XYZ file of C-alpha atoms in Angstrom:
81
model
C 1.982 21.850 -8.436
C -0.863 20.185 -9.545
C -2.977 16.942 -8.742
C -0.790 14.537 -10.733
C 2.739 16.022 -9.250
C 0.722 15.965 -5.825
C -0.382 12.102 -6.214
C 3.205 11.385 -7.579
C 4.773 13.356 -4.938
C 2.230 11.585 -2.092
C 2.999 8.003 -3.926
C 6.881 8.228 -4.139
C 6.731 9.338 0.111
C 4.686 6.323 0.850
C 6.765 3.999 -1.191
C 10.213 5.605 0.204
C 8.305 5.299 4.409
C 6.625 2.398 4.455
C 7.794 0.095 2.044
C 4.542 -0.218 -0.250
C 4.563 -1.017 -3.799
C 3.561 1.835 -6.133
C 1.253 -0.814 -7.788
C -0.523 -0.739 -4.316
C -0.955 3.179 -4.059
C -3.923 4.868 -6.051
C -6.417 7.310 -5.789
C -8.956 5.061 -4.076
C -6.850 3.129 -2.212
C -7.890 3.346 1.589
C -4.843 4.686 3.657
C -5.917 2.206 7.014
C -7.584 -0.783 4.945
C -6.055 -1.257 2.406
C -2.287 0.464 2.581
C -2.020 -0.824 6.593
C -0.818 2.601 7.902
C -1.504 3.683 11.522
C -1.806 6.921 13.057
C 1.936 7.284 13.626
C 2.144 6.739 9.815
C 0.156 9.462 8.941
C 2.368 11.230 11.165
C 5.070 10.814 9.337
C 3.409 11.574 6.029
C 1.956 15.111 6.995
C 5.650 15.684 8.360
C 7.373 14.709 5.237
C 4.401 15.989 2.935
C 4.886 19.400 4.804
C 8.886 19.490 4.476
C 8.123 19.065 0.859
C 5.332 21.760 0.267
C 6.581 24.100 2.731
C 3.422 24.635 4.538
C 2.089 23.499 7.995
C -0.802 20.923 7.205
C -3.664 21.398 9.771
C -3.572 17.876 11.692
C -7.836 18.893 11.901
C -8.151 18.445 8.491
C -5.822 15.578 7.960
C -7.900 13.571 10.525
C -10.877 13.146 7.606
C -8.408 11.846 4.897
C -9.402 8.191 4.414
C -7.830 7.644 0.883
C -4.953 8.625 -1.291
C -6.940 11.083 -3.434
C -7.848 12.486 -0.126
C -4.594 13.381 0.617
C -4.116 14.651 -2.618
C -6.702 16.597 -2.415
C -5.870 17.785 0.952
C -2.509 18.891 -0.302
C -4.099 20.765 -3.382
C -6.034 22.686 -1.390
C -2.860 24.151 0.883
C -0.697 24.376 -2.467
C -3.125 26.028 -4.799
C -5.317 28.172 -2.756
């Protein structure tokens, strides 16, 4: 999987939770700011993002995501390594 399957993987959950537009969701957009999620939401992304991957997502490292690409990035990292 790489970074482009990961952001459209990351874009099509947050589109399909929390009712955003994908014109809203890129790299750079701010996950708190910008896309309004809460810490419940990003509950229910690592959850969904982990049914998808497979793998258990450290909640320590999910705590210094702050963007989209972050959570890509994130993600990569757990896929790929």
């Amino acid at each position: 999987m790489d970074k482009q399957q990961i952001f459209d993987e990351i874009q099509t959950a947050l589109v399909n939770l929390f009712e955003l537009s994908p014109e809203q969701i890129k790299p750079e957009s701010k996950l708190f700011e910008e896309l309004d999620l809460d810490s419940i939401d990003a509950v229910d992304l690592v959850v969904h993002l982990q049914k998808k991957i497979g793998k258990k997502v450290d909640p320590e490292t999910f705590k210094a995501v702050r963007t989209v690409q972050d959570v890509v990035d994130s993600v990569d990292k757990l896929v790929n390594n």
